[in-house]
Coordinates of C-alpha atoms in Angstrom, one line a residue:
M236 CA -178.7 -8.0 -76.5
N237 CA -179.2 -6.3 -79.9
A238 CA -177.9 -7.2 -83.4
E239 CA -174.6 -5.3 -82.8
N240 CA -173.9 -7.2 -79.6
F241 CA -174.9 -10.5 -81.1
G242 CA -172.5 -9.7 -83.9
S243 CA -169.7 -8.9 -81.5
S244 CA -170.4 -12.2 -79.7
E245 CA -169.5 -14.1 -82.9
R246 CA -165.9 -13.2 -82.2
L247 CA -166.0 -15.5 -79.2
V248 CA -168.6 -18.1 -80.1
A249 CA -169.3 -19.7 -83.6
A250 CA -171.7 -17.6 -85.6
A251 CA -174.1 -20.5 -86.1
Y252 CA -174.4 -21.1 -82.4
V253 CA -174.9 -17.4 -81.7
R254 CA -177.7 -17.2 -84.3
Q255 CA -179.4 -20.2 -82.7
G256 CA -179.2 -18.5 -79.3
A257 CA -180.6 -15.3 -80.9
Q258 CA -183.5 -17.3 -82.3
G259 CA -184.2 -18.8 -78.9
R260 CA -184.3 -15.3 -77.5
R261 CA -186.6 -14.2 -80.3
G262 CA -189.2 -16.7 -79.1
H263 CA -189.4 -14.9 -75.7
E264 CA -189.6 -11.5 -77.4
L265 CA -192.6 -12.5 -79.5
L266 CA -194.5 -13.4 -76.3
L267 CA -193.7 -10.0 -74.9
R268 CA -194.7 -8.3 -78.1
A269 CA -198.0 -10.1 -78.2
L270 CA -198.7 -9.1 -74.6
L271 CA -197.7 -5.4 -75.2
E272 CA -199.8 -5.1 -78.4
Q273 CA -202.8 -6.4 -76.5
F274 CA -202.2 -4.1 -73.6
S275 CA -201.6 -1.0 -75.9
T276 CA -204.9 -1.6 -77.6
E277 CA -206.7 -1.5 -74.3
K278 CA -204.6 1.3 -72.6
K279 CA -203.7 3.8 -75.3
D280 CA -204.0 6.7 -73.0
N281 CA -200.9 5.9 -70.8
I282 CA -198.6 3.6 -72.6
N283 CA -197.6 5.9 -75.4
Q284 CA -196.6 8.9 -73.3
P285 CA -193.3 10.3 -74.7
D286 CA -191.6 10.6 -71.3
Y287 CA -192.1 6.9 -70.6
I288 CA -190.8 6.0 -74.0
K289 CA -187.7 8.2 -73.6
M290 CA -187.0 6.7 -70.2
C291 CA -187.3 3.1 -71.5
L292 CA -185.1 3.9 -74.6
L293 CA -182.5 5.5 -72.3
L294 CA -182.3 2.4 -70.1
I295 CA -182.1 0.1 -73.1
S296 CA -179.3 2.2 -74.6
K297 CA -177.4 2.2 -71.3
F298 CA -177.7 -1.6 -71.0
R299 CA -176.5 -2.0 -74.6
S300 CA -173.5 0.1 -74.0
Y301 CA -172.6 -2.0 -70.9
L302 CA -172.9 -5.2 -73.1
Y303 CA -170.7 -3.6 -75.8
I304 CA -167.9 -3.0 -73.3
I305 CA -167.9 -6.5 -71.8
I306 CA -168.3 -8.3 -75.2
K307 CA -165.1 -6.5 -76.2
G308 CA -163.5 -8.5 -73.4
K309 CA -162.7 -5.7 -71.0
C310 CA -163.7 -5.4 -67.4
P311 CA -165.9 -2.2 -67.2
E312 CA -164.2 0.6 -65.4
D313 CA -167.2 1.2 -63.1
G314 CA -169.2 -1.5 -61.5
W315 CA -172.7 -2.5 -62.6
D316 CA -175.7 -2.5 -60.4
E317 CA -177.2 -5.9 -59.5
S318 CA -180.3 -5.5 -61.7
T319 CA -178.2 -4.9 -64.7
I320 CA -176.0 -7.9 -64.0
E321 CA -179.0 -10.1 -63.5
L322 CA -180.5 -8.8 -66.8
F323 CA -177.3 -9.7 -68.5
L324 CA -177.2 -13.2 -67.0
H325 CA -180.8 -13.8 -68.0
E326 CA -179.9 -12.7 -71.6
L327 CA -177.2 -15.3 -71.7
A328 CA -179.4 -18.0 -70.2
I329 CA -182.1 -17.7 -72.8
M330 CA -179.4 -18.4 -75.5
D331 CA -179.1 -22.0 -74.1
S332 CA -181.2 -24.7 -75.6
N333 CA -182.7 -25.8 -72.2
N334 CA -184.4 -22.4 -72.0
F335 CA -185.7 -22.3 -75.6
L336 CA -189.5 -22.2 -75.8
G337 CA -190.6 -25.4 -77.5
N338 CA -187.2 -27.1 -77.2
C339 CA -187.3 -30.9 -77.5
G340 CA -184.4 -32.7 -75.9
V341 CA -183.8 -36.4 -76.4
G342 CA -180.2 -36.6 -75.3
E343 CA -178.6 -37.8 -72.0
R344 CA -177.7 -34.2 -71.0
E345 CA -180.4 -31.7 -71.8
G346 CA -180.0 -29.2 -68.9
R347 CA -183.0 -30.6 -67.0
V348 CA -183.1 -29.5 -63.3
A349 CA -185.6 -31.0 -60.9
S350 CA -185.5 -28.1 -58.4
G351 CA -186.5 -24.6 -59.3
L352 CA -184.3 -23.3 -56.4
V353 CA -181.3 -25.0 -58.0
A354 CA -182.2 -23.5 -61.4
R355 CA -182.5 -20.0 -60.0
R356 CA -179.2 -20.4 -58.0
H357 CA -177.4 -20.9 -61.3
Y358 CA -179.5 -18.4 -63.3
R359 CA -180.7 -21.3 -65.4
L360 CA -177.2 -21.6 -66.9
I361 CA -177.2 -25.4 -66.6
H362 CA -175.0 -26.8 -69.3
G363 CA -171.7 -25.9 -67.7
I364 CA -168.6 -24.9 -69.7
G365 CA -166.5 -26.7 -72.3
R366 CA -167.0 -30.0 -74.1
S367 CA -165.6 -33.5 -73.5
G368 CA -162.3 -32.7 -75.2
D369 CA -161.6 -29.1 -74.1
I370 CA -162.8 -27.0 -71.1
S371 CA -162.5 -23.9 -73.3
A372 CA -164.5 -25.3 -76.3
V373 CA -167.9 -24.0 -77.3
Q374 CA -171.1 -26.0 -76.8
P375 CA -173.4 -26.0 -79.8
K376 CA -176.6 -26.1 -77.7
A377 CA -175.3 -23.7 -75.1
A378 CA -174.3 -20.5 -76.8
G379 CA -175.1 -18.4 -73.7
S380 CA -173.0 -20.6 -71.3
S381 CA -170.2 -20.7 -73.9
L382 CA -170.3 -16.9 -74.2
L383 CA -170.2 -16.7 -70.4
N384 CA -167.1 -18.8 -70.4
K385 CA -165.3 -16.8 -73.0
L386 CA -166.2 -13.5 -71.5
T387 CA -165.1 -14.5 -68.0
N388 CA -161.7 -15.6 -69.3
S389 CA -161.3 -12.4 -71.2
V390 CA -162.3 -10.2 -68.3
V391 CA -160.1 -12.1 -65.9
L392 CA -157.2 -11.7 -68.3
D393 CA -157.8 -8.0 -68.3
I394 CA -157.7 -7.9 -64.5
I395 CA -154.4 -9.9 -64.4
K396 CA -152.9 -7.3 -66.6
L397 CA -154.3 -4.5 -64.4
A398 CA -152.7 -6.2 -61.4
G399 CA -149.3 -6.1 -62.9
V400 CA -148.6 -8.9 -65.4
Q401 CA -148.9 -6.8 -68.5
T402 CA -147.5 -9.3 -71.1
V403 CA -149.7 -12.3 -70.1
T404 CA -151.4 -13.6 -73.3
N405 CA -153.9 -16.2 -72.2
C406 CA -155.8 -17.6 -69.2
F407 CA -158.8 -19.7 -68.3
V408 CA -160.9 -20.3 -65.2
V409 CA -160.9 -23.9 -64.1
P410 CA -163.4 -25.3 -61.5
M411 CA -160.7 -26.7 -59.3
A412 CA -158.7 -25.1 -56.4
T413 CA -155.0 -24.3 -56.7
G414 CA -153.6 -27.7 -55.9
M415 CA -155.5 -29.6 -58.5
S416 CA -154.9 -26.9 -61.0
L417 CA -151.2 -27.2 -60.5
T418 CA -151.6 -31.0 -61.0
L419 CA -153.3 -30.3 -64.4
C420 CA -150.2 -28.2 -65.4
F421 CA -147.8 -31.0 -64.5
L422 CA -149.8 -33.6 -66.3
T423 CA -149.7 -31.4 -69.5
L424 CA -145.9 -31.1 -69.2
R425 CA -145.7 -34.9 -69.0
H426 CA -146.5 -35.2 -72.7
K427 CA -143.7 -32.7 -73.5
R428 CA -141.1 -34.3 -71.3
P429 CA -141.9 -38.1 -71.2
K430 CA -138.5 -39.0 -69.6
A431 CA -138.8 -36.6 -66.7
K432 CA -139.8 -37.8 -63.2
Y433 CA -138.6 -35.1 -60.8
I434 CA -139.9 -31.6 -59.9
I435 CA -137.6 -29.1 -58.3
W436 CA -139.5 -27.5 -55.4
P437 CA -138.1 -24.8 -53.1
R438 CA -139.7 -25.8 -49.8
I439 CA -143.0 -24.3 -48.6
D440 CA -144.9 -26.0 -45.9
Q441 CA -148.3 -26.2 -47.5
K442 CA -149.7 -29.6 -48.2
S443 CA -151.8 -29.0 -51.3
C444 CA -148.9 -27.8 -53.5
F445 CA -146.7 -30.7 -52.3
K446 CA -149.5 -33.2 -53.0
S447 CA -150.2 -31.7 -56.4
M448 CA -146.8 -33.1 -57.5
I449 CA -147.4 -36.5 -55.9
T450 CA -150.9 -36.8 -57.5
A451 CA -149.5 -36.0 -60.9
G452 CA -147.1 -39.0 -60.4
F453 CA -143.8 -37.1 -60.0
E454 CA -141.1 -37.1 -57.3
P455 CA -140.7 -33.7 -55.5
V456 CA -137.1 -32.8 -55.0
V457 CA -137.3 -30.5 -51.9
I458 CA -134.8 -27.6 -51.8
E459 CA -134.4 -26.3 -48.3
N460 CA -134.5 -22.6 -47.9
V461 CA -131.6 -20.5 -46.6
L462 CA -132.0 -18.1 -43.6
E463 CA -131.1 -14.5 -44.3
G464 CA -131.8 -12.4 -41.3
D465 CA -135.3 -13.4 -40.3
E466 CA -136.3 -14.4 -43.8
L467 CA -136.3 -17.8 -45.4
R468 CA -135.2 -17.4 -49.0
T469 CA -134.6 -19.5 -52.1
D470 CA -131.3 -21.4 -52.2
I471 CA -130.4 -20.7 -55.9
E472 CA -127.1 -22.5 -55.8
A473 CA -128.8 -25.6 -54.4
V474 CA -131.4 -25.5 -57.2
E475 CA -128.8 -25.3 -59.9
A476 CA -126.6 -28.0 -58.3
K477 CA -129.6 -30.4 -58.1
I478 CA -130.4 -29.8 -61.8
K479 CA -126.8 -30.7 -62.7
A480 CA -126.9 -33.8 -60.5
L481 CA -130.2 -35.1 -61.8
G482 CA -129.8 -34.0 -65.4
A483 CA -132.1 -31.4 -67.0
E484 CA -133.8 -33.9 -69.2
N485 CA -135.0 -35.8 -66.1
I486 CA -136.7 -32.8 -64.5
L487 CA -140.3 -32.0 -65.4
C488 CA -140.1 -28.4 -64.1
V489 CA -139.2 -26.0 -61.4
H490 CA -142.2 -25.4 -59.1
S491 CA -141.8 -22.0 -57.4
T492 CA -144.0 -20.0 -55.1
T493 CA -144.9 -16.3 -54.7
S494 CA -147.5 -15.8 -51.9
C495 CA -146.6 -17.6 -48.7
F496 CA -146.6 -17.4 -44.9
A497 CA -143.8 -15.3 -43.3
P498 CA -140.9 -15.7 -42.5
R499 CA -140.9 -17.6 -45.8
V500 CA -140.8 -15.0 -48.6
P501 CA -141.6 -15.3 -52.3
D502 CA -139.0 -17.3 -54.3
R503 CA -136.3 -15.5 -56.2
L504 CA -138.4 -15.8 -59.4
E505 CA -136.1 -13.9 -61.7
E506 CA -133.1 -16.1 -60.8
L507 CA -135.1 -19.2 -61.1
A508 CA -136.6 -18.1 -64.4
V509 CA -133.1 -17.5 -65.8
I510 CA -132.0 -21.0 -64.6
C511 CA -135.0 -22.5 -66.3
A512 CA -134.3 -20.7 -69.6
N513 CA -130.6 -21.7 -69.5
Y514 CA -131.3 -25.4 -68.9
D515 CA -134.5 -25.5 -71.0
I516 CA -136.7 -26.6 -68.1
P517 CA -140.3 -25.5 -67.7
H518 CA -141.2 -23.2 -64.8
I519 CA -144.6 -23.4 -63.1
V520 CA -145.4 -20.7 -60.5
N521 CA -147.8 -21.2 -57.5
N522 CA -149.3 -17.7 -57.2
A523 CA -152.1 -18.8 -54.9
Y524 CA -153.0 -15.4 -53.5
G525 CA -150.5 -13.3 -55.3
V526 CA -152.9 -11.4 -57.7
Q527 CA -153.7 -9.0 -54.8
S528 CA -150.0 -8.1 -54.4
S529 CA -148.3 -5.9 -56.9
K530 CA -144.9 -7.3 -55.7
C531 CA -145.9 -10.9 -56.4
M532 CA -147.2 -9.9 -59.9
H533 CA -144.1 -7.9 -60.6
L534 CA -141.9 -10.9 -59.8
I535 CA -143.9 -13.0 -62.3
Q536 CA -143.7 -10.3 -65.0
Q537 CA -139.9 -9.9 -64.4
G538 CA -139.4 -13.6 -64.4
A539 CA -141.0 -13.9 -67.8
R540 CA -139.0 -10.9 -69.1
V541 CA -135.6 -12.1 -68.1
G542 CA -136.1 -15.9 -68.3
R543 CA -138.8 -18.5 -68.4
V544 CA -142.3 -18.7 -66.8
D545 CA -144.6 -21.3 -68.5
A546 CA -147.7 -20.9 -66.4
F547 CA -148.8 -19.3 -63.1
V548 CA -151.8 -20.5 -61.1
Q549 CA -153.9 -18.4 -58.7
S550 CA -156.9 -19.1 -56.5
L551 CA -160.3 -17.4 -57.2
D552 CA -161.5 -17.3 -53.6
K553 CA -158.2 -15.8 -52.2
N554 CA -157.9 -13.1 -54.8
F555 CA -161.5 -12.3 -55.8
M556 CA -163.6 -13.0 -52.6
V557 CA -165.8 -15.7 -54.2
P558 CA -166.6 -19.2 -52.8
V559 CA -163.9 -21.9 -52.8
G560 CA -163.6 -24.1 -55.8
G561 CA -161.9 -22.3 -58.7
A562 CA -158.5 -21.1 -60.0
I563 CA -157.0 -19.3 -62.9
I564 CA -154.3 -20.8 -65.0
A565 CA -152.4 -18.1 -67.0
G566 CA -149.3 -17.8 -69.0
F567 CA -147.3 -16.0 -71.7
D568 CA -147.5 -18.7 -74.4
A569 CA -151.2 -18.9 -75.5
S570 CA -150.7 -22.3 -77.2
F571 CA -149.4 -23.9 -74.0
I572 CA -152.2 -22.5 -71.9
Q573 CA -154.6 -23.9 -74.5
E574 CA -152.9 -27.3 -74.2
I575 CA -153.5 -27.3 -70.5
S576 CA -157.2 -26.5 -71.0
K577 CA -157.4 -29.5 -73.4
M578 CA -155.9 -31.8 -70.8
Y579 CA -159.0 -31.2 -68.6
P580 CA -161.2 -34.3 -69.1
G581 CA -164.9 -33.6 -69.8
R582 CA -167.2 -30.7 -69.3
A583 CA -166.9 -28.5 -66.2
S584 CA -169.0 -26.6 -63.7
A585 CA -169.7 -23.0 -64.7
S586 CA -170.2 -21.9 -61.1
P587 CA -166.6 -20.5 -60.5
S588 CA -166.7 -18.6 -63.8
L589 CA -170.2 -17.3 -63.0
D590 CA -169.1 -16.2 -59.5
V591 CA -166.0 -14.3 -60.6
L592 CA -167.7 -12.7 -63.5
I593 CA -170.5 -11.4 -61.3
T594 CA -168.0 -10.2 -58.8
L595 CA -165.8 -8.3 -61.3
L596 CA -168.9 -6.8 -63.0
S597 CA -170.1 -5.6 -59.5
L598 CA -166.7 -4.1 -58.6
G599 CA -165.6 -2.8 -62.0
A600 CA -161.9 -2.3 -62.6
S601 CA -161.9 0.8 -60.4
G602 CA -163.5 -1.1 -57.5
Y603 CA -161.0 -3.9 -57.7
K604 CA -158.1 -1.4 -57.8
Q605 CA -159.5 0.2 -54.7
L606 CA -159.6 -3.1 -52.9
L607 CA -155.9 -3.7 -53.8
K608 CA -155.1 -0.2 -52.5
E609 CA -156.9 -0.8 -49.3
R610 CA -155.2 -4.1 -48.7
K611 CA -151.8 -2.5 -49.1
E612 CA -152.8 0.2 -46.6
M613 CA -154.0 -2.4 -44.1
F614 CA -150.8 -4.3 -44.4
S615 CA -148.9 -1.3 -43.2
Y616 CA -151.5 -0.7 -40.5
L617 CA -151.3 -4.3 -39.3
S618 CA -147.5 -4.3 -39.4
S619 CA -147.4 -1.2 -37.3
G620 CA -149.9 -2.5 -34.7
L621 CA -148.3 -5.9 -34.5
K622 CA -144.9 -4.3 -33.9
K623 CA -146.2 -2.2 -31.0
L624 CA -147.9 -5.2 -29.5
A625 CA -144.8 -7.3 -29.8
D626 CA -142.7 -4.6 -28.1
T627 CA -145.2 -4.5 -25.3
H628 CA -144.9 -8.2 -24.6
N629 CA -141.1 -8.3 -25.1
E630 CA -141.5 -10.0 -28.4
R631 CA -140.4 -9.0 -31.9
L632 CA -142.0 -8.5 -35.3
L633 CA -139.8 -10.5 -37.5
N634 CA -138.2 -8.5 -40.3
T635 CA -139.5 -10.0 -43.5
P636 CA -139.6 -7.0 -46.0
H637 CA -139.8 -9.3 -49.1
N638 CA -143.2 -10.7 -48.0
P639 CA -145.9 -8.3 -49.0
I640 CA -148.9 -10.1 -47.5
S641 CA -148.0 -12.1 -44.4
L642 CA -146.3 -11.0 -41.1
A643 CA -144.8 -13.0 -38.2
M644 CA -144.3 -12.2 -34.6
S645 CA -141.9 -14.1 -32.3
L646 CA -143.2 -16.1 -29.4
K647 CA -140.0 -16.4 -27.4
N648 CA -141.6 -15.7 -24.0
L649 CA -143.8 -18.8 -24.4
D650 CA -142.0 -22.1 -23.8
E651 CA -140.7 -22.7 -27.3
N652 CA -139.7 -26.3 -26.5
N653 CA -143.2 -27.1 -25.4
D654 CA -145.6 -27.4 -28.3
V655 CA -148.5 -27.3 -25.9
A656 CA -147.6 -23.8 -24.6
V657 CA -147.4 -22.4 -28.1
T658 CA -150.4 -24.2 -29.7
Q659 CA -152.5 -23.2 -26.7
L660 CA -152.2 -19.6 -27.9
G661 CA -153.7 -20.6 -31.2
S662 CA -156.5 -22.4 -29.5
M663 CA -157.3 -19.4 -27.4
L664 CA -157.4 -17.2 -30.4
F665 CA -159.7 -19.6 -32.3
T666 CA -162.1 -19.9 -29.5
R667 CA -162.2 -16.1 -29.3
Q668 CA -163.3 -16.0 -33.0
V669 CA -160.0 -15.0 -34.4
S670 CA -159.6 -17.0 -37.7
G671 CA -156.6 -17.2 -40.0
A672 CA -153.9 -16.6 -37.4
R673 CA -151.3 -19.4 -37.2
V674 CA -149.0 -20.3 -34.4
V675 CA -145.9 -22.2 -35.4
P676 CA -144.0 -24.2 -32.7
C677 CA -140.4 -25.2 -33.0
G678 CA -139.4 -28.6 -34.2
S679 CA -142.8 -30.2 -35.1
V680 CA -142.5 -33.2 -37.5
Q681 CA -145.1 -34.3 -40.0
T682 CA -145.1 -36.9 -42.8
V683 CA -146.9 -36.1 -46.0
N684 CA -147.1 -38.9 -48.6
N685 CA -144.1 -40.7 -47.1
Y686 CA -142.0 -37.6 -47.0
T687 CA -141.0 -36.4 -43.5
F688 CA -140.8 -32.6 -42.9
K689 CA -138.9 -31.5 -39.8
G690 CA -140.0 -28.1 -38.4
F691 CA -143.2 -28.5 -40.4
M692 CA -145.2 -25.2 -40.9
S693 CA -142.0 -23.2 -40.5
H694 CA -140.6 -23.9 -44.0
S695 CA -137.4 -24.9 -42.4
N696 CA -135.8 -27.8 -40.4
D697 CA -134.8 -25.6 -37.6
Y698 CA -136.1 -22.1 -37.6
P699 CA -134.7 -20.2 -34.6
C700 CA -138.0 -19.4 -32.8
A701 CA -141.7 -20.1 -32.5
Y702 CA -143.9 -17.5 -34.0
L703 CA -147.4 -16.3 -34.9
N704 CA -148.6 -15.4 -38.4
A705 CA -151.2 -12.9 -39.5
A706 CA -151.9 -11.7 -43.0
S707 CA -153.4 -8.6 -44.7
A708 CA -155.4 -10.2 -47.5
I709 CA -157.8 -8.6 -49.9
G710 CA -161.0 -7.5 -48.2
I711 CA -159.5 -7.0 -44.7
K712 CA -160.9 -4.0 -42.8
K713 CA -159.4 -1.8 -40.1
Q714 CA -161.9 -3.2 -37.6
D715 CA -160.5 -6.7 -38.3
V716 CA -157.0 -5.5 -37.4
D717 CA -158.1 -3.6 -34.3
V718 CA -160.2 -6.5 -32.9
F719 CA -157.4 -9.0 -33.7
L720 CA -154.7 -7.0 -31.9
K721 CA -157.0 -6.5 -28.9
R722 CA -157.8 -10.2 -28.6
L723 CA -154.2 -11.2 -29.2
D724 CA -153.1 -8.8 -26.4
K725 CA -155.5 -10.4 -23.9
C726 CA -154.5 -13.9 -24.9
L727 CA -150.8 -13.2 -24.5
K728 CA -151.5 -11.7 -21.0
T729 CA -153.4 -14.8 -20.1
C730 CA -150.6 -17.0 -21.3
R731 CA -148.1 -15.0 -19.3
K732 CA -150.1 -15.3 -16.1
E733 CA -150.5 -19.1 -16.5
G734 CA -146.8 -19.4 -17.3
N735 CA -145.9 -17.5 -14.2
K736 CA -148.2 -19.7 -12.1
E737 CA -146.7 -22.9 -13.5
K738 CA -143.2 -21.5 -12.9
S739 CA -144.0 -20.7 -9.3
V740 CA -145.4 -24.2 -8.8
N741 CA -142.3 -25.7 -10.3
E742 CA -140.0 -23.6 -8.1
I743 CA -141.9 -24.6 -4.9
H744 CA -141.7 -28.2 -6.0
D745 CA -138.0 -28.0 -6.6
S746 CA -137.5 -26.2 -3.3
N747 CA -139.4 -29.0 -1.4
T748 CA -137.5 -31.7 -3.2
G749 CA -134.2 -30.0 -2.2
T750 CA -135.3 -29.8 1.5
E751 CA -136.3 -33.4 1.6
Q752 CA -132.9 -34.4 0.2
L753 CA -131.1 -32.4 2.8
A754 CA -133.2 -34.0 5.6
N755 CA -132.4 -37.4 4.4

């Protein structure tokens, strides 16, 4: 960090705090200078060679140019090497008071860490992000951590634009997964619409998004999907009819979904956004793993263009391949997104912000775009392979062209009316180390927070057939698809053999029963 980069940092963090961090860094530099001056006095013959000096200056210049790019708030086009990233994180860490040489802390939170291993795991960025009143606020004694927070939000915003939502104006990383992040959005809307008690929710059988509304203290109004071919789509007429019946002033928001398991497909976001604009109702979008899909991001962009989208929430781990525990809340009205950040009580962990920043610096914008391209290619490859396998087993790849991530294959040749026969396939796949595949039987019933869902997991009360899900998510490789298809093929053959055996036993039993009846 040189004077120019410290100056640029003052756009993000108060100048007084940046200067204090710079002074803390200066203490470390003075120790290095003292060491080098002593060394140069003793070893004049080698240390002052021009080639070595030029090389060092070149490396320093390169690092400074890297810092200049990121402090401008853009994700670098090309990824950084790990040593550069670690140098950058150490530069941030020494701007925090807990790493100042000679710092004297007498408060209840001074960034003290008992374990050196824990300190190194967090790169000695111990203070977290935000202050007690705002997760996006700057901490006076943690200029480095505050700068980390601001830079992460800025770089993530740049990536959201790159992924397809060009007019997004603000976002922030929150150290909660998607469900709790949605709850935070609903709680923020409560203050704007104090009379409201309902949330309109086109059905998607995923517990966390349903419980996010319950936890916020609202009553979900479930809108059943309509079957169009194989796809389950948003019932726009039912949404509008329910708004009229309940009264717009009594509705907190419409809670829609993009990414989902087939045969459910993304909601009709444009139509919902228009309805929300017409009735002056907020619109919150659950975009859990939609950043990786240009189609999902396009739906959000179009919804904001033709109607109303107040905020959209996406998972960090599902879209950026980092550990579970973080999400991004983004929107088109910067002031509303800031209101949401202020609703978060207390400081927050910096781990999710640190993880996603390291990841995006490692990949660079070009690396992330390449991952998006590969995911889309793998979707086509998985779709083709699953269709061939379905034909082989007299099954069918369900036609769900509006779902860009998830696929579904029918399981009609298993006993659809017998949950055990269908779920056994899921167990077989799991024990053969196939993770993520879902088998969905017909007619299962489950109660979530006193609300009973018929046909749970299928997003419908009575979907016509049992089926199996597989998804092409970011990071998937050709080998994953090939191994999955091979193991699924073996499992289906085993299920068919066991089914034939059971059928033969039943036929023999029925025949014996008939013979005994004739004899009597």
